[in-house]
């Protein structure tokens, strides 16, 4: 079964450093997403991406965050200057269409900011 | 705005017993409802979803859920728990006009032998 793959599975970074989390969505999917889950809290929507632009973003997704689809397969989340509170599990996801379609999630990238 | 409340952060059942995980939602537009499961060290896997049509939906691994608009609920059930069902379960809501999933806090299901 096709799956969303994420790298790295775990990253430790110093506060203030830039981090790039990488994702390979399912190949025929058109919509891409990032969600995050801070330890002990809910899974939260960060951003959705379609047709090479952001279609929706949450309040969490401020200027420190950016997303990019640099080629035909990868989808990246960049955190420009990490803060301690960015420590979380980051999930990449994709779907074929937007409305009611199944959103498939990757296994997550666990980011620890020290 | 949409929101999801999952009653019970931890549920413990005996193997073979009924599993009932509760989910209530709030939505100003007709909702789409989802249950995801997360096994340890794995991603979120879709169990089942309701978009339109039949209000009783069946999913993988013997789970089912019923959309009850009058109660704003979408509870997840399974007649007979198996040890392999031990995981964390997330209820989520979206709607036909957007693609953002709003998740509940999750319920950890423990199955006792």
Short mmCIF file of C-alpha atoms in Angstrom, two decimals:
data_model
loop_
_atom_site.label_atom_id
_atom_site.label_comp_id
_atom_site.label_asym_id
_atom_site.label_seq_id
_atom_site.Cartn_x
_atom_site.Cartn_y
_atom_site.Cartn_z
CA UNK A 1 0.00 0.00 0.00
CA UNK A 2 1.33 3.46 -0.85
CA UNK A 3 2.49 5.45 2.12
CA UNK A 4 3.72 8.84 3.18
CA UNK A 5 7.35 8.73 4.23
CA UNK A 6 9.08 11.21 6.50
CA UNK A 7 12.68 11.92 7.38
CA UNK A 8 14.28 12.19 9.82
CA UNK A 9 12.35 10.10 12.31
CA UNK A 10 14.00 11.98 15.14
CA UNK A 11 16.06 15.16 15.24
CA UNK A 12 17.63 17.04 18.11
CA UNK A 13 18.57 20.64 17.43
CA UNK A 14 19.86 23.63 19.32
CA UNK A 15 17.50 26.52 19.97
CA UNK A 16 17.82 29.11 17.21
CA UNK A 17 18.92 26.63 14.58
CA UNK A 18 17.08 26.04 11.32
CA UNK A 19 15.43 22.68 10.81
CA UNK A 20 14.05 21.10 7.65
CA UNK A 21 11.69 18.18 7.92
CA UNK A 22 11.20 16.17 4.76
CA UNK A 23 8.28 14.23 3.42
CA UNK A 24 7.48 12.20 0.35
CA UNK A 25 3.69 12.22 -0.12
CA UNK A 26 1.82 9.49 -1.95
CA UNK A 27 2.62 9.91 -5.63
CA UNK A 28 -0.80 10.68 -7.14
CA UNK A 29 -1.91 12.94 -4.30
CA UNK A 30 -2.45 16.62 -4.88
CA UNK A 31 -2.94 18.02 -1.37
CA UNK A 32 -0.22 18.07 1.24
CA UNK A 33 -0.34 18.91 4.91
CA UNK A 34 1.71 19.35 8.03
CA UNK A 35 0.33 18.68 11.48
CA UNK A 36 2.09 18.62 14.80
CA UNK A 37 1.54 17.08 18.19
CA UNK A 38 3.23 18.52 21.24
CA UNK A 39 3.72 15.83 23.87
CA UNK A 40 0.49 15.29 25.76
CA UNK A 41 -1.53 17.62 23.55
CA UNK A 42 -3.83 17.33 20.56
CA UNK A 43 -2.74 16.83 16.99
CA UNK A 44 -2.88 20.33 15.49
CA UNK A 45 -3.18 21.47 11.90
CA UNK A 46 -0.33 23.65 10.67
CA UNK A 47 -0.71 24.12 6.94
CA UNK A 48 -2.16 22.71 3.75
CA UNK A 49 -0.57 23.04 0.31
CA UNK A 50 -2.02 22.66 -3.14
CA UNK A 51 -0.88 23.59 -6.62
CA UNK A 52 2.41 24.93 -5.29
CA UNK A 53 0.93 27.31 -2.81
CA UNK A 54 -0.43 27.38 0.71
CA UNK A 55 -4.18 26.86 0.68
CA UNK A 56 -4.76 27.24 4.41
CA UNK A 57 -2.65 27.79 7.49
CA UNK A 58 -3.25 27.97 11.20
CA UNK A 59 -2.24 30.64 13.68
CA UNK A 60 0.66 28.43 14.70
CA UNK A 61 2.15 28.69 11.22
CA UNK A 62 3.85 32.04 11.61
CA UNK A 63 6.79 33.60 9.76
CA UNK A 64 9.17 31.12 11.35
CA UNK A 65 7.59 28.33 9.33
CA UNK A 66 7.65 27.74 5.61
CA UNK A 67 6.78 24.90 3.27
CA UNK A 68 8.09 24.01 -0.12
CA UNK A 69 7.71 21.40 -2.80
CA UNK A 70 11.19 21.65 -4.30
CA UNK A 71 10.67 18.90 -6.86
CA UNK A 72 7.98 16.51 -8.00
CA UNK A 73 8.18 14.25 -4.98
CA UNK A 74 9.34 16.02 -1.83
CA UNK A 75 7.42 18.30 0.49
CA UNK A 76 9.36 20.08 3.20
CA UNK A 77 8.65 22.01 6.37
CA UNK A 78 11.28 24.52 7.43
CA UNK A 79 11.47 26.09 10.85
CA UNK A 80 13.76 29.08 10.53
CA UNK A 81 14.87 29.65 14.11
CA UNK A 82 13.69 26.92 16.43
CA UNK A 83 12.32 27.59 19.88
CA UNK A 84 11.95 25.21 22.79
CA UNK A 85 8.20 25.18 22.25
CA UNK A 86 8.68 23.83 18.72
CA UNK A 87 9.56 20.47 20.26
CA UNK A 88 6.86 18.14 18.96
CA UNK A 89 6.04 15.28 16.62
CA UNK A 90 5.49 16.66 13.14
CA UNK A 91 3.24 14.69 10.82
CA UNK A 92 3.21 15.06 7.08
CA UNK A 93 0.05 13.99 5.27
CA UNK A 94 -1.43 13.91 1.79
CA UNK A 95 -4.75 13.34 0.05
CA UNK A 96 -6.05 12.97 -3.47
CA UNK A 97 -8.68 15.63 -3.16
CA UNK A 98 -9.70 18.11 -0.56
CA UNK A 99 -13.18 17.38 0.58
CA UNK A 100 -13.95 14.27 2.59
CA UNK A 101 -11.07 12.40 1.10
CA UNK A 102 -8.92 10.21 3.27
CA UNK A 103 -5.86 12.04 4.52
CA UNK A 104 -2.91 9.68 4.80
CA UNK A 105 -0.34 10.40 7.48
CA UNK A 106 3.33 9.60 7.72
CA UNK A 107 4.92 8.13 10.82
CA UNK A 108 6.07 11.49 12.03
CA UNK A 109 9.32 13.31 12.72
CA UNK A 110 10.05 13.85 16.36
CA UNK A 111 11.78 17.20 16.85
CA UNK A 112 13.51 18.00 20.12
CA UNK A 113 14.80 21.53 20.61
CA UNK A 114 17.36 21.93 23.39
CA UNK B 1 -15.23 26.84 14.23
CA UNK B 2 -15.12 23.13 14.72
CA UNK B 3 -14.09 21.15 17.77
CA UNK B 4 -13.98 17.57 19.01
CA UNK B 5 -14.32 16.21 22.52
CA UNK B 6 -13.28 12.69 23.35
CA UNK B 7 -14.60 11.54 26.69
CA UNK B 8 -12.04 9.51 28.59
CA UNK B 9 -8.35 9.89 27.94
CA UNK B 10 -7.86 6.25 28.95
CA UNK B 11 -10.22 3.33 28.47
CA UNK B 12 -9.49 -0.17 29.71
CA UNK B 13 -11.43 -3.25 28.58
CA UNK B 14 -10.97 -6.97 28.90
CA UNK B 15 -10.15 -9.04 25.86
CA UNK B 16 -13.44 -10.06 24.22
CA UNK B 17 -15.40 -7.21 25.77
CA UNK B 18 -17.18 -4.40 23.94
CA UNK B 19 -15.09 -1.40 23.04
CA UNK B 20 -16.81 1.99 23.17
CA UNK B 21 -14.83 5.16 22.58
CA UNK B 22 -16.81 8.37 22.75
CA UNK B 23 -16.57 11.35 20.46
CA UNK B 24 -18.69 14.47 20.34
CA UNK B 25 -18.18 17.22 17.85
CA UNK B 26 -19.16 20.81 17.30
CA UNK B 27 -19.55 22.17 13.79
CA UNK B 28 -21.50 25.03 12.25
CA UNK B 29 -21.56 23.26 8.88
CA UNK B 30 -22.31 19.63 8.01
CA UNK B 31 -19.35 17.68 9.34
CA UNK B 32 -17.17 15.02 7.95
CA UNK B 33 -16.03 12.73 10.75
CA UNK B 34 -13.05 10.44 11.06
CA UNK B 35 -11.48 7.98 13.47
CA UNK B 36 -7.74 7.45 13.29
CA UNK B 37 -5.65 4.95 15.24
CA UNK B 38 -2.04 5.34 16.26
CA UNK B 39 -0.04 2.31 17.30
CA UNK B 40 3.19 2.86 19.22
CA UNK B 41 5.91 4.44 17.08
CA UNK B 42 3.66 4.59 14.06
CA UNK B 43 1.73 7.24 12.18
CA UNK B 44 -1.99 7.91 12.16
CA UNK B 45 -4.00 5.29 10.29
CA UNK B 46 -7.57 5.86 9.17
CA UNK B 47 -10.04 3.45 10.77
CA UNK B 48 -13.21 4.82 9.20
CA UNK B 49 -14.92 7.98 8.07
CA UNK B 50 -18.36 9.48 7.60
CA UNK B 51 -18.97 12.01 4.86
CA UNK B 52 -22.52 11.56 3.59
CA UNK B 53 -25.05 8.74 3.24
CA UNK B 54 -25.37 5.86 5.66
CA UNK B 55 -24.85 7.00 9.21
CA UNK B 56 -23.45 3.68 10.40
CA UNK B 57 -20.01 3.27 8.92
CA UNK B 58 -17.80 0.22 9.09
CA UNK B 59 -14.07 0.40 9.17
CA UNK B 60 -11.05 -1.79 9.37
CA UNK B 61 -10.35 -4.33 12.10
CA UNK B 62 -14.02 -4.78 12.98
CA UNK B 63 -14.61 -1.21 14.15
CA UNK B 64 -17.69 0.79 13.34
CA UNK B 65 -19.10 4.18 14.24
CA UNK B 66 -22.49 5.81 14.00
CA UNK B 67 -23.07 9.44 13.13
CA UNK B 68 -25.87 10.83 15.28
CA UNK B 69 -26.63 14.38 14.28
CA UNK B 70 -29.13 14.96 17.07
CA UNK B 71 -26.51 14.03 19.64
CA UNK B 72 -23.56 15.51 17.73
CA UNK B 73 -21.77 12.24 18.34
CA UNK B 74 -19.65 9.78 16.42
CA UNK B 75 -18.81 7.04 18.91
CA UNK B 76 -16.50 4.21 17.91
CA UNK B 77 -17.39 0.63 18.80
CA UNK B 78 -16.10 -2.87 18.38
CA UNK B 79 -18.06 -5.88 19.67
CA UNK B 80 -15.09 -7.85 20.93
CA UNK B 81 -11.74 -6.35 21.88
CA UNK B 82 -8.52 -7.99 20.85
CA UNK B 83 -5.11 -7.46 22.39
CA UNK B 84 -3.91 -5.97 19.12
CA UNK B 85 -6.48 -3.15 19.47
CA UNK B 86 -4.39 -1.53 22.19
CA UNK B 87 -3.47 1.87 20.75
CA UNK B 88 -4.42 5.52 20.85
CA UNK B 89 -7.58 6.51 18.99
CA UNK B 90 -8.29 9.97 17.63
CA UNK B 91 -11.60 11.38 16.50
CA UNK B 92 -11.42 14.22 13.99
CA UNK B 93 -13.80 16.52 12.13
CA UNK B 94 -13.60 18.47 8.91
CA UNK B 95 -16.21 19.66 6.42
CA UNK B 96 -16.91 19.79 2.71
CA UNK B 97 -15.66 23.35 2.36
CA UNK B 98 -12.17 22.76 3.61
CA UNK B 99 -9.47 20.24 4.21
CA UNK B 100 -8.37 20.93 7.76
CA UNK B 101 -8.82 18.12 10.26
CA UNK B 102 -9.55 19.16 13.83
CA UNK B 103 -8.60 16.41 16.23
CA UNK B 104 -9.78 15.40 19.65
CA UNK B 105 -7.30 14.82 22.44
CA UNK B 106 -7.20 11.08 21.86
CA UNK B 107 -8.19 8.05 23.89
CA UNK B 108 -5.67 5.40 24.87
CA UNK B 109 -7.26 1.98 24.75
CA UNK B 110 -5.82 -0.70 26.97
CA UNK B 111 -6.91 -4.32 26.50
CA UNK B 112 -6.47 -6.66 29.45
CA UNK B 113 -6.02 -10.38 29.05
#
